[in-house]
Amino acid sequence: MTKLHISCVAALLRASLIALLWLAVVYPGNAQTVAIDRNDADQPRKVRVNGVELNYLDRGQGIPVVFVHGGLDDYRYWRSQMKQFSERYRVIAYSRRYNFPNNNSLSRSDHSAIVEAGDLAALIESLKLGRVHIVGASYGAYTALFLALKHPEVVRTLTLAEAPVLRLAQHKPQGRALYQEFLADLWQPAGAAFRRRDKEQALRVSVEYFAGKGALEQAPEEVQHGWRDNLREWEALTTSSDAFPNISPRYLKTLNTPTLMLSGERTLKILKFVDAELRPLLSAERIIIPGASHDMWSEYPDLCGQATLAFLARH
């Protein structure tokens, strides 16, 4: 294993431990600022929208901030952010339709961020949140971007951590090559394994793509358990007929929502390329997190949180 792979494995395992382990204590704070029962603060609530059940955490009061996690994750990903954001805002962290602890059956062959954005819009309406700040990571950022394009009236700001708008890469030769590598090295093998009903191989291919050979077996049991909790979502995406629906540059330019982009200094080449293409189309602010991979919110939670809070404070 190369030094780069060793570094990536260590970062991923450290990040996943932060993101996926249950926290045993309820965050302290001023009881006047907490909008839900403190004795039940760590337990998710449930709402039914679009024919599916979504679990979510709800803390604080004021203008809402909705956190949207990425692939192979769930609402637990955001626990390290809940305290500091809920001191100023009402904070909602939910699990997307196929993620833990939701138990919705796979119901369509074209699952995508468009479907997820529809769920998010319905969640916002059901909870009567009004206009919200959206903070999304990875596929959650892709979901947030579709929400802002299709329902701009409910979005105050966007904070996007490497939204995989991968088809933007197809406009240039270098990008096309990176996109084909992504499909060949990760997406197609994982999807093929799921179709063979070999979920373990699908997970192994996926983890090794991000963290290097042997990373799955080297991960602590708690981390592996967290990944397996969310395999239904990964199957829905990697076997979808259109997991990365196109957003044209012209359509992206119509977005007037204030946007902050967070990018990892040492993220995947395809994601670096896409973020560089996306920023001018959105007229977005962009912060590159030093030393961070794609999982920057787990690796550098304080830095990402502080940058986002400063951005929100200006809007």
Short mmCIF file of the C-alpha atoms (twelve columns), coordinates in Angstrom:
data_MODEL
# 
_entry.id   MODEL 
# 
loop_
_atom_site.group_PDB 
_atom_site.id 
_atom_site.type_symbol 
_atom_site.label_atom_id 
_atom_site.label_alt_id 
_atom_site.label_comp_id 
_atom_site.label_asym_id 
_atom_site.label_seq_id 
_atom_site.Cartn_x 
_atom_site.Cartn_y 
_atom_site.Cartn_z 
_atom_site.pdbx_PDB_model_num 
ATOM 1   C CA . MET A 1   0.000   0.000   0.000   1 
ATOM 2   C CA . THR A 2   1.395   3.436   -0.915  1 
ATOM 3   C CA . LYS A 3   1.967   6.196   1.613   1 
ATOM 4   C CA . LEU A 4   -0.964  8.038   0.024   1 
ATOM 5   C CA . HIS A 5   -3.254  5.046   0.522   1 
ATOM 6   C CA . ILE A 6   -2.111  4.643   4.117   1 
ATOM 7   C CA . SER A 7   -2.847  8.308   4.749   1 
ATOM 8   C CA . CYS A 8   -6.254  8.027   3.118   1 
ATOM 9   C CA . VAL A 9   -7.140  4.913   5.116   1 
ATOM 10  C CA . ALA A 10  -6.210  6.580   8.377   1 
ATOM 11  C CA . ALA A 11  -8.189  9.689   7.521   1 
ATOM 12  C CA . LEU A 12  -11.243 7.742   6.433   1 
ATOM 13  C CA . LEU A 13  -11.283 5.548   9.514   1 
ATOM 14  C CA . ARG A 14  -10.827 8.528   11.814  1 
ATOM 15  C CA . ALA A 15  -13.571 10.415  9.982   1 
ATOM 16  C CA . SER A 16  -15.970 7.513   10.011  1 
ATOM 17  C CA . LEU A 17  -15.499 6.935   13.724  1 
ATOM 18  C CA . ILE A 18  -16.476 10.519  14.373  1 
ATOM 19  C CA . ALA A 19  -19.391 10.370  11.971  1 
ATOM 20  C CA . LEU A 20  -20.939 7.017   12.744  1 
ATOM 21  C CA . LEU A 21  -20.502 6.239   16.435  1 
ATOM 22  C CA . TRP A 22  -23.472 6.975   18.674  1 
ATOM 23  C CA . LEU A 23  -22.824 9.658   21.271  1 
ATOM 24  C CA . ALA A 24  -23.906 8.637   24.762  1 
ATOM 25  C CA . VAL A 25  -24.631 12.014  26.281  1 
ATOM 26  C CA . VAL A 26  -27.102 14.757  25.493  1 
ATOM 27  C CA . TYR A 27  -25.383 18.036  24.649  1 
ATOM 28  C CA . PRO A 28  -25.480 20.581  27.480  1 
ATOM 29  C CA . GLY A 29  -26.837 24.037  26.897  1 
ATOM 30  C CA . ASN A 30  -29.391 26.642  27.849  1 
ATOM 31  C CA . ALA A 31  -32.745 24.873  28.171  1 
ATOM 32  C CA . GLN A 32  -34.467 28.007  26.864  1 
ATOM 33  C CA . THR A 33  -32.892 27.546  23.425  1 
ATOM 34  C CA . VAL A 34  -33.850 23.895  22.939  1 
ATOM 35  C CA . ALA A 35  -37.081 23.381  21.037  1 
ATOM 36  C CA . ILE A 36  -37.578 19.722  21.960  1 
ATOM 37  C CA . ASP A 37  -37.590 17.656  25.154  1 
ATOM 38  C CA . ARG A 38  -34.002 17.508  26.427  1 
ATOM 39  C CA . ASN A 39  -34.579 13.997  27.741  1 
ATOM 40  C CA . ASP A 40  -35.358 12.916  24.198  1 
ATOM 41  C CA . ALA A 41  -32.862 15.162  22.404  1 
ATOM 42  C CA . ASP A 42  -30.737 12.345  21.019  1 
ATOM 43  C CA . GLN A 43  -33.689 10.310  19.738  1 
ATOM 44  C CA . PRO A 44  -34.893 10.930  16.187  1 
ATOM 45  C CA . ARG A 45  -38.424 11.931  15.350  1 
ATOM 46  C CA . LYS A 46  -40.289 10.635  12.305  1 
ATOM 47  C CA . VAL A 47  -42.242 12.246  9.498   1 
ATOM 48  C CA . ARG A 48  -43.974 10.616  6.546   1 
ATOM 49  C CA . VAL A 49  -43.628 12.348  3.172   1 
ATOM 50  C CA . ASN A 50  -43.856 11.184  -0.438  1 
ATOM 51  C CA . GLY A 51  -44.833 7.703   0.719   1 
ATOM 52  C CA . VAL A 52  -41.681 7.192   2.813   1 
ATOM 53  C CA . GLU A 53  -40.760 7.662   6.460   1 
ATOM 54  C CA . LEU A 54  -37.842 9.933   7.351   1 
ATOM 55  C CA . ASN A 55  -36.099 10.046  10.735  1 
ATOM 56  C CA . TYR A 56  -34.674 13.365  11.877  1 
ATOM 57  C CA . LEU A 57  -33.183 15.257  14.817  1 
ATOM 58  C CA . ASP A 58  -34.577 18.673  15.720  1 
ATOM 59  C CA . ARG A 59  -32.768 21.074  18.053  1 
ATOM 60  C CA . GLY A 60  -32.629 24.760  18.830  1 
ATOM 61  C CA . GLN A 61  -34.821 27.581  17.633  1 
ATOM 62  C CA . GLY A 62  -34.751 30.394  15.106  1 
ATOM 63  C CA . ILE A 63  -34.051 30.288  11.370  1 
ATOM 64  C CA . PRO A 64  -33.783 26.607  10.348  1 
ATOM 65  C CA . VAL A 65  -30.605 24.946  9.132   1 
ATOM 66  C CA . VAL A 66  -31.148 21.565  7.454   1 
ATOM 67  C CA . PHE A 67  -28.202 19.164  7.234   1 
ATOM 68  C CA . VAL A 68  -28.157 16.623  4.369   1 
ATOM 69  C CA . HIS A 69  -25.670 13.740  4.657   1 
ATOM 70  C CA . GLY A 70  -23.840 11.937  1.864   1 
ATOM 71  C CA . GLY A 71  -23.664 8.327   0.695   1 
ATOM 72  C CA . LEU A 72  -23.221 5.447   3.165   1 
ATOM 73  C CA . ASP A 73  -24.060 7.859   5.998   1 
ATOM 74  C CA . ASP A 74  -27.152 9.023   7.882   1 
ATOM 75  C CA . TYR A 75  -28.296 11.760  10.292  1 
ATOM 76  C CA . ARG A 76  -25.650 10.635  12.821  1 
ATOM 77  C CA . TYR A 77  -23.018 12.141  10.525  1 
ATOM 78  C CA . TRP A 78  -23.945 15.611  11.806  1 
ATOM 79  C CA . ARG A 79  -23.951 14.996  15.566  1 
ATOM 80  C CA . SER A 80  -20.661 16.836  16.052  1 
ATOM 81  C CA . GLN A 81  -22.284 19.958  14.542  1 
ATOM 82  C CA . MET A 82  -25.611 19.948  16.359  1 
ATOM 83  C CA . LYS A 83  -24.555 21.800  19.510  1 
ATOM 84  C CA . GLN A 84  -22.782 24.775  17.976  1 
ATOM 85  C CA . PHE A 85  -25.363 25.322  15.231  1 
ATOM 86  C CA . SER A 86  -28.344 24.922  17.582  1 
ATOM 87  C CA . GLU A 87  -27.014 27.750  19.767  1 
ATOM 88  C CA . ARG A 88  -27.941 30.141  16.933  1 
ATOM 89  C CA . TYR A 89  -30.422 28.274  14.723  1 
ATOM 90  C CA . ARG A 90  -33.070 25.608  14.692  1 
ATOM 91  C CA . VAL A 91  -31.183 22.579  13.371  1 
ATOM 92  C CA . ILE A 92  -32.686 19.649  11.474  1 
ATOM 93  C CA . ALA A 93  -30.521 16.627  10.601  1 
ATOM 94  C CA . TYR A 94  -32.425 13.896  8.774   1 
ATOM 95  C CA . SER A 95  -31.693 10.563  7.138   1 
ATOM 96  C CA . ARG A 96  -32.441 10.360  3.420   1 
ATOM 97  C CA . ARG A 97  -35.076 7.831   2.369   1 
ATOM 98  C CA . TYR A 98  -32.923 4.681   2.184   1 
ATOM 99  C CA . ASN A 99  -30.568 5.483   5.064   1 
ATOM 100 C CA . PHE A 100 -30.499 4.325   8.695   1 
ATOM 101 C CA . PRO A 101 -32.786 4.071   10.598  1 
ATOM 102 C CA . ASN A 102 -35.399 4.455   7.842   1 
ATOM 103 C CA . ASN A 103 -36.845 1.162   6.636   1 
ATOM 104 C CA . ASN A 104 -38.313 2.162   3.283   1 
ATOM 105 C CA . SER A 105 -38.261 -0.513  0.581   1 
ATOM 106 C CA . LEU A 106 -36.510 0.100   -2.729  1 
ATOM 107 C CA . SER A 107 -39.354 1.148   -4.981  1 
ATOM 108 C CA . ARG A 108 -37.893 2.538   -8.202  1 
ATOM 109 C CA . SER A 109 -35.073 1.866   -10.633 1 
ATOM 110 C CA . ASP A 110 -34.224 5.514   -11.325 1 
ATOM 111 C CA . HIS A 111 -33.396 6.719   -7.831  1 
ATOM 112 C CA . SER A 112 -31.453 9.972   -7.867  1 
ATOM 113 C CA . ALA A 113 -30.824 13.327  -6.229  1 
ATOM 114 C CA . ILE A 114 -33.988 14.572  -7.932  1 
ATOM 115 C CA . VAL A 115 -36.035 12.087  -5.904  1 
ATOM 116 C CA . GLU A 116 -34.109 13.016  -2.758  1 
ATOM 117 C CA . ALA A 117 -34.701 16.732  -3.417  1 
ATOM 118 C CA . GLY A 118 -38.427 16.006  -3.648  1 
ATOM 119 C CA . ASP A 119 -38.287 14.321  -0.252  1 
ATOM 120 C CA . LEU A 120 -36.360 17.259  1.200   1 
ATOM 121 C CA . ALA A 121 -38.873 19.770  -0.153  1 
ATOM 122 C CA . ALA A 122 -41.707 17.724  1.375   1 
ATOM 123 C CA . LEU A 123 -39.861 17.497  4.706   1 
ATOM 124 C CA . ILE A 124 -39.447 21.283  4.801   1 
ATOM 125 C CA . GLU A 125 -43.136 21.746  4.018   1 
ATOM 126 C CA . SER A 126 -44.313 19.117  6.499   1 
ATOM 127 C CA . LEU A 127 -42.302 20.642  9.355   1 
ATOM 128 C CA . LYS A 128 -43.407 24.140  8.310   1 
ATOM 129 C CA . LEU A 129 -39.806 25.356  8.251   1 
ATOM 130 C CA . GLY A 130 -40.276 28.136  5.719   1 
ATOM 131 C CA . ARG A 131 -37.074 29.365  4.107   1 
ATOM 132 C CA . VAL A 132 -34.055 27.412  5.307   1 
ATOM 133 C CA . HIS A 133 -30.292 27.273  5.141   1 
ATOM 134 C CA . ILE A 134 -29.202 23.961  3.575   1 
ATOM 135 C CA . VAL A 135 -25.859 22.315  4.400   1 
ATOM 136 C CA . GLY A 136 -25.097 19.273  2.259   1 
ATOM 137 C CA . ALA A 137 -22.188 16.841  2.021   1 
ATOM 138 C CA . SER A 138 -21.403 14.816  -1.110  1 
ATOM 139 C CA . TYR A 139 -24.621 13.288  -2.483  1 
ATOM 140 C CA . GLY A 140 -26.469 15.373  0.094   1 
ATOM 141 C CA . ALA A 141 -24.955 18.468  -1.513  1 
ATOM 142 C CA . TYR A 142 -26.151 17.220  -4.908  1 
ATOM 143 C CA . THR A 143 -29.622 16.809  -3.397  1 
ATOM 144 C CA . ALA A 144 -29.448 20.316  -1.944  1 
ATOM 145 C CA . LEU A 145 -28.470 21.758  -5.306  1 
ATOM 146 C CA . PHE A 146 -31.486 20.195  -7.016  1 
ATOM 147 C CA . LEU A 147 -33.716 21.496  -4.228  1 
ATOM 148 C CA . ALA A 148 -32.451 25.052  -4.751  1 
ATOM 149 C CA . LEU A 149 -32.950 24.827  -8.511  1 
ATOM 150 C CA . LYS A 150 -36.444 23.340  -8.333  1 
ATOM 151 C CA . HIS A 151 -37.699 25.042  -5.156  1 
ATOM 152 C CA . PRO A 152 -35.698 28.280  -4.790  1 
ATOM 153 C CA . GLU A 153 -38.444 29.826  -2.679  1 
ATOM 154 C CA . VAL A 154 -37.575 27.603  0.330   1 
ATOM 155 C CA . VAL A 155 -33.770 28.013  0.267   1 
ATOM 156 C CA . ARG A 156 -31.991 30.929  1.949   1 
ATOM 157 C CA . THR A 157 -28.438 29.691  1.362   1 
ATOM 158 C CA . LEU A 158 -26.562 26.627  0.188   1 
ATOM 159 C CA . THR A 159 -23.395 25.187  1.703   1 
ATOM 160 C CA . LEU A 160 -22.118 22.441  -0.593  1 
ATOM 161 C CA . ALA A 161 -19.293 20.053  0.240   1 
ATOM 162 C CA . GLU A 162 -18.271 18.577  -3.109  1 
ATOM 163 C CA . ALA A 163 -21.613 17.983  -4.806  1 
ATOM 164 C CA . PRO A 164 -20.976 15.213  -7.389  1 
ATOM 165 C CA . VAL A 165 -22.391 16.998  -10.423 1 
ATOM 166 C CA . LEU A 166 -20.252 14.567  -12.366 1 
ATOM 167 C CA . ARG A 167 -21.663 15.164  -15.809 1 
ATOM 168 C CA . LEU A 168 -20.159 18.628  -15.770 1 
ATOM 169 C CA . ALA A 169 -16.874 16.810  -16.302 1 
ATOM 170 C CA . GLN A 170 -18.004 15.547  -19.685 1 
ATOM 171 C CA . HIS A 171 -17.638 18.970  -21.271 1 
ATOM 172 C CA . LYS A 172 -13.830 18.684  -21.410 1 
ATOM 173 C CA . PRO A 173 -11.502 15.823  -22.480 1 
ATOM 174 C CA . GLN A 174 -9.714  15.637  -19.115 1 
ATOM 175 C CA . GLY A 175 -13.037 15.556  -17.309 1 
ATOM 176 C CA . ARG A 176 -14.442 12.849  -19.565 1 
ATOM 177 C CA . ALA A 177 -11.458 10.649  -18.786 1 
ATOM 178 C CA . LEU A 178 -11.884 11.179  -15.043 1 
ATOM 179 C CA . TYR A 179 -15.608 10.411  -15.272 1 
ATOM 180 C CA . GLN A 180 -14.943 7.160   -17.137 1 
ATOM 181 C CA . GLU A 181 -12.359 6.165   -14.512 1 
ATOM 182 C CA . PHE A 182 -14.907 6.812   -11.765 1 
ATOM 183 C CA . LEU A 183 -17.488 4.622   -13.494 1 
ATOM 184 C CA . ALA A 184 -15.000 1.831   -14.217 1 
ATOM 185 C CA . ASP A 185 -13.280 1.813   -10.820 1 
ATOM 186 C CA . LEU A 186 -16.240 2.346   -8.502  1 
ATOM 187 C CA . TRP A 187 -19.734 2.775   -9.842  1 
ATOM 188 C CA . GLN A 188 -20.032 -0.075  -12.302 1 
ATOM 189 C CA . PRO A 189 -18.283 -2.746  -10.145 1 
ATOM 190 C CA . ALA A 190 -20.335 -1.794  -7.072  1 
ATOM 191 C CA . GLY A 191 -23.572 -1.859  -9.064  1 
ATOM 192 C CA . ALA A 192 -22.685 -5.217  -10.615 1 
ATOM 193 C CA . ALA A 193 -21.984 -6.688  -7.166  1 
ATOM 194 C CA . PHE A 194 -25.359 -5.516  -5.862  1 
ATOM 195 C CA . ARG A 195 -27.104 -7.044  -8.881  1 
ATOM 196 C CA . ARG A 196 -25.415 -10.356 -8.011  1 
ATOM 197 C CA . ARG A 197 -26.711 -9.841  -4.458  1 
ATOM 198 C CA . ASP A 198 -23.130 -9.699  -3.215  1 
ATOM 199 C CA . LYS A 199 -23.486 -6.742  -0.860  1 
ATOM 200 C CA . GLU A 200 -20.181 -7.440  0.856   1 
ATOM 201 C CA . GLN A 201 -18.264 -7.129  -2.406  1 
ATOM 202 C CA . ALA A 202 -20.154 -3.954  -3.276  1 
ATOM 203 C CA . LEU A 203 -19.114 -2.445  0.037   1 
ATOM 204 C CA . ARG A 204 -15.516 -3.617  -0.347  1 
ATOM 205 C CA . VAL A 205 -15.207 -2.095  -3.834  1 
ATOM 206 C CA . SER A 206 -16.634 1.174   -2.567  1 
ATOM 207 C CA . VAL A 207 -14.489 1.505   0.548   1 
ATOM 208 C CA . GLU A 208 -11.316 0.531   -1.307  1 
ATOM 209 C CA . TYR A 209 -12.018 3.111   -4.008  1 
ATOM 210 C CA . PHE A 210 -11.951 5.879   -1.409  1 
ATOM 211 C CA . ALA A 211 -9.408  4.463   1.037   1 
ATOM 212 C CA . GLY A 212 -7.226  1.841   -0.612  1 
ATOM 213 C CA . LYS A 213 -6.965  -1.933  -0.721  1 
ATOM 214 C CA . GLY A 214 -7.813  -3.738  2.515   1 
ATOM 215 C CA . ALA A 215 -9.532  -0.697  4.037   1 
ATOM 216 C CA . LEU A 216 -12.790 -2.522  4.750   1 
ATOM 217 C CA . GLU A 217 -11.139 -5.249  6.814   1 
ATOM 218 C CA . GLN A 218 -8.935  -2.728  8.633   1 
ATOM 219 C CA . ALA A 219 -11.897 -0.630  9.731   1 
ATOM 220 C CA . PRO A 220 -13.169 -1.063  13.315  1 
ATOM 221 C CA . GLU A 221 -16.317 -3.138  13.700  1 
ATOM 222 C CA . GLU A 222 -18.333 -0.068  14.695  1 
ATOM 223 C CA . VAL A 223 -17.383 1.688   11.477  1 
ATOM 224 C CA . GLN A 224 -18.169 -1.345  9.335   1 
ATOM 225 C CA . HIS A 225 -21.526 -1.626  11.052  1 
ATOM 226 C CA . GLY A 226 -22.286 2.004   10.211  1 
ATOM 227 C CA . TRP A 227 -21.499 1.437   6.543   1 
ATOM 228 C CA . ARG A 228 -23.653 -1.693  6.440   1 
ATOM 229 C CA . ASP A 229 -26.520 0.219   8.054   1 
ATOM 230 C CA . ASN A 230 -26.666 2.297   4.885   1 
ATOM 231 C CA . LEU A 231 -26.125 -0.261  2.128   1 
ATOM 232 C CA . ARG A 232 -29.758 0.014   0.965   1 
ATOM 233 C CA . GLU A 233 -29.096 3.589   -0.163  1 
ATOM 234 C CA . TRP A 234 -25.820 2.630   -1.847  1 
ATOM 235 C CA . GLU A 235 -27.605 -0.143  -3.721  1 
ATOM 236 C CA . ALA A 236 -30.363 2.241   -4.820  1 
ATOM 237 C CA . LEU A 237 -27.789 4.639   -6.240  1 
ATOM 238 C CA . THR A 238 -25.252 2.287   -7.816  1 
ATOM 239 C CA . THR A 239 -27.994 0.262   -9.559  1 
ATOM 240 C CA . SER A 240 -30.005 3.321   -10.623 1 
ATOM 241 C CA . SER A 241 -30.531 4.022   -14.291 1 
ATOM 242 C CA . ASP A 242 -29.639 7.683   -13.679 1 
ATOM 243 C CA . ALA A 243 -27.921 8.259   -10.342 1 
ATOM 244 C CA . PHE A 244 -26.195 11.428  -11.613 1 
ATOM 245 C CA . PRO A 245 -28.844 13.332  -13.581 1 
ATOM 246 C CA . ASN A 246 -27.439 16.102  -15.709 1 
ATOM 247 C CA . ILE A 247 -27.673 19.765  -14.756 1 
ATOM 248 C CA . SER A 248 -26.761 21.976  -17.685 1 
ATOM 249 C CA . PRO A 249 -24.359 24.885  -17.155 1 
ATOM 250 C CA . ARG A 250 -27.082 27.231  -18.396 1 
ATOM 251 C CA . TYR A 251 -29.519 25.941  -15.765 1 
ATOM 252 C CA . LEU A 252 -26.907 26.226  -13.013 1 
ATOM 253 C CA . LYS A 253 -26.313 29.861  -13.926 1 
ATOM 254 C CA . THR A 254 -29.954 30.654  -13.161 1 
ATOM 255 C CA . LEU A 255 -29.434 29.916  -9.475  1 
ATOM 256 C CA . ASN A 256 -29.399 33.127  -7.419  1 
ATOM 257 C CA . THR A 257 -29.095 31.503  -4.001  1 
ATOM 258 C CA . PRO A 258 -26.042 32.607  -1.963  1 
ATOM 259 C CA . THR A 259 -23.724 29.603  -2.045  1 
ATOM 260 C CA . LEU A 260 -20.632 28.496  -0.163  1 
ATOM 261 C CA . MET A 261 -18.573 25.623  -1.564  1 
ATOM 262 C CA . LEU A 262 -16.276 23.616  0.695   1 
ATOM 263 C CA . SER A 263 -13.605 21.562  -1.088  1 
ATOM 264 C CA . GLY A 264 -11.014 19.140  0.283   1 
ATOM 265 C CA . GLU A 265 -7.400  19.893  -0.597  1 
ATOM 266 C CA . ARG A 266 -6.644  16.205  -1.199  1 
ATOM 267 C CA . THR A 267 -9.978  14.976  -2.477  1 
ATOM 268 C CA . LEU A 268 -10.486 12.764  -5.544  1 
ATOM 269 C CA . LYS A 269 -9.385  14.176  -8.894  1 
ATOM 270 C CA . ILE A 270 -12.876 13.912  -10.379 1 
ATOM 271 C CA . LEU A 271 -14.332 15.952  -7.502  1 
ATOM 272 C CA . LYS A 272 -11.592 18.584  -7.750  1 
ATOM 273 C CA . PHE A 273 -12.365 18.923  -11.433 1 
ATOM 274 C CA . VAL A 274 -16.122 19.205  -10.894 1 
ATOM 275 C CA . ASP A 275 -15.805 21.794  -8.113  1 
ATOM 276 C CA . ALA A 276 -13.554 23.937  -10.290 1 
ATOM 277 C CA . GLU A 277 -16.172 23.831  -13.060 1 
ATOM 278 C CA . LEU A 278 -19.091 24.403  -10.701 1 
ATOM 279 C CA . ARG A 279 -17.879 27.434  -8.757  1 
ATOM 280 C CA . PRO A 280 -18.077 30.060  -11.539 1 
ATOM 281 C CA . LEU A 281 -21.457 28.728  -12.694 1 
ATOM 282 C CA . LEU A 282 -22.892 29.316  -9.208  1 
ATOM 283 C CA . SER A 283 -20.919 32.516  -8.526  1 
ATOM 284 C CA . ALA A 284 -20.151 30.804  -5.241  1 
ATOM 285 C CA . GLU A 285 -17.722 31.540  -2.456  1 
ATOM 286 C CA . ARG A 286 -15.258 28.667  -2.201  1 
ATOM 287 C CA . ILE A 287 -13.078 27.541  0.676   1 
ATOM 288 C CA . ILE A 288 -10.507 24.772  0.212   1 
ATOM 289 C CA . ILE A 289 -10.023 22.918  3.501   1 
ATOM 290 C CA . PRO A 290 -6.265  22.266  3.943   1 
ATOM 291 C CA . GLY A 291 -5.354  18.592  4.244   1 
ATOM 292 C CA . ALA A 292 -8.952  17.445  3.878   1 
ATOM 293 C CA . SER A 293 -10.301 14.599  1.780   1 
ATOM 294 C CA . HIS A 294 -13.864 14.287  0.477   1 
ATOM 295 C CA . ASP A 295 -14.952 13.571  4.073   1 
ATOM 296 C CA . MET A 296 -13.911 17.016  5.302   1 
ATOM 297 C CA . TRP A 297 -16.847 17.479  7.708   1 
ATOM 298 C CA . SER A 298 -15.660 14.513  9.774   1 
ATOM 299 C CA . GLU A 299 -11.942 15.206  9.492   1 
ATOM 300 C CA . TYR A 300 -12.163 18.934  10.259  1 
ATOM 301 C CA . PRO A 301 -15.556 19.475  11.922  1 
ATOM 302 C CA . ASP A 302 -14.564 22.685  13.708  1 
ATOM 303 C CA . LEU A 303 -13.072 24.310  10.623  1 
ATOM 304 C CA . CYS A 304 -16.015 23.364  8.406   1 
ATOM 305 C CA . GLY A 305 -18.525 24.395  11.055  1 
ATOM 306 C CA . GLN A 306 -16.896 27.760  11.714  1 
ATOM 307 C CA . ALA A 307 -16.628 28.551  7.996   1 
ATOM 308 C CA . THR A 308 -20.286 27.698  7.494   1 
ATOM 309 C CA . LEU A 309 -21.494 29.662  10.521  1 
ATOM 310 C CA . ALA A 310 -19.569 32.713  9.335   1 
ATOM 311 C CA . PHE A 311 -21.180 32.375  5.902   1 
ATOM 312 C CA . LEU A 312 -24.667 32.002  7.362   1 
ATOM 313 C CA . ALA A 313 -24.156 35.032  9.575   1 
ATOM 314 C CA . ARG A 314 -23.689 37.178  6.458   1 
ATOM 315 C CA . HIS A 315 -27.001 36.006  5.006   1 
# 
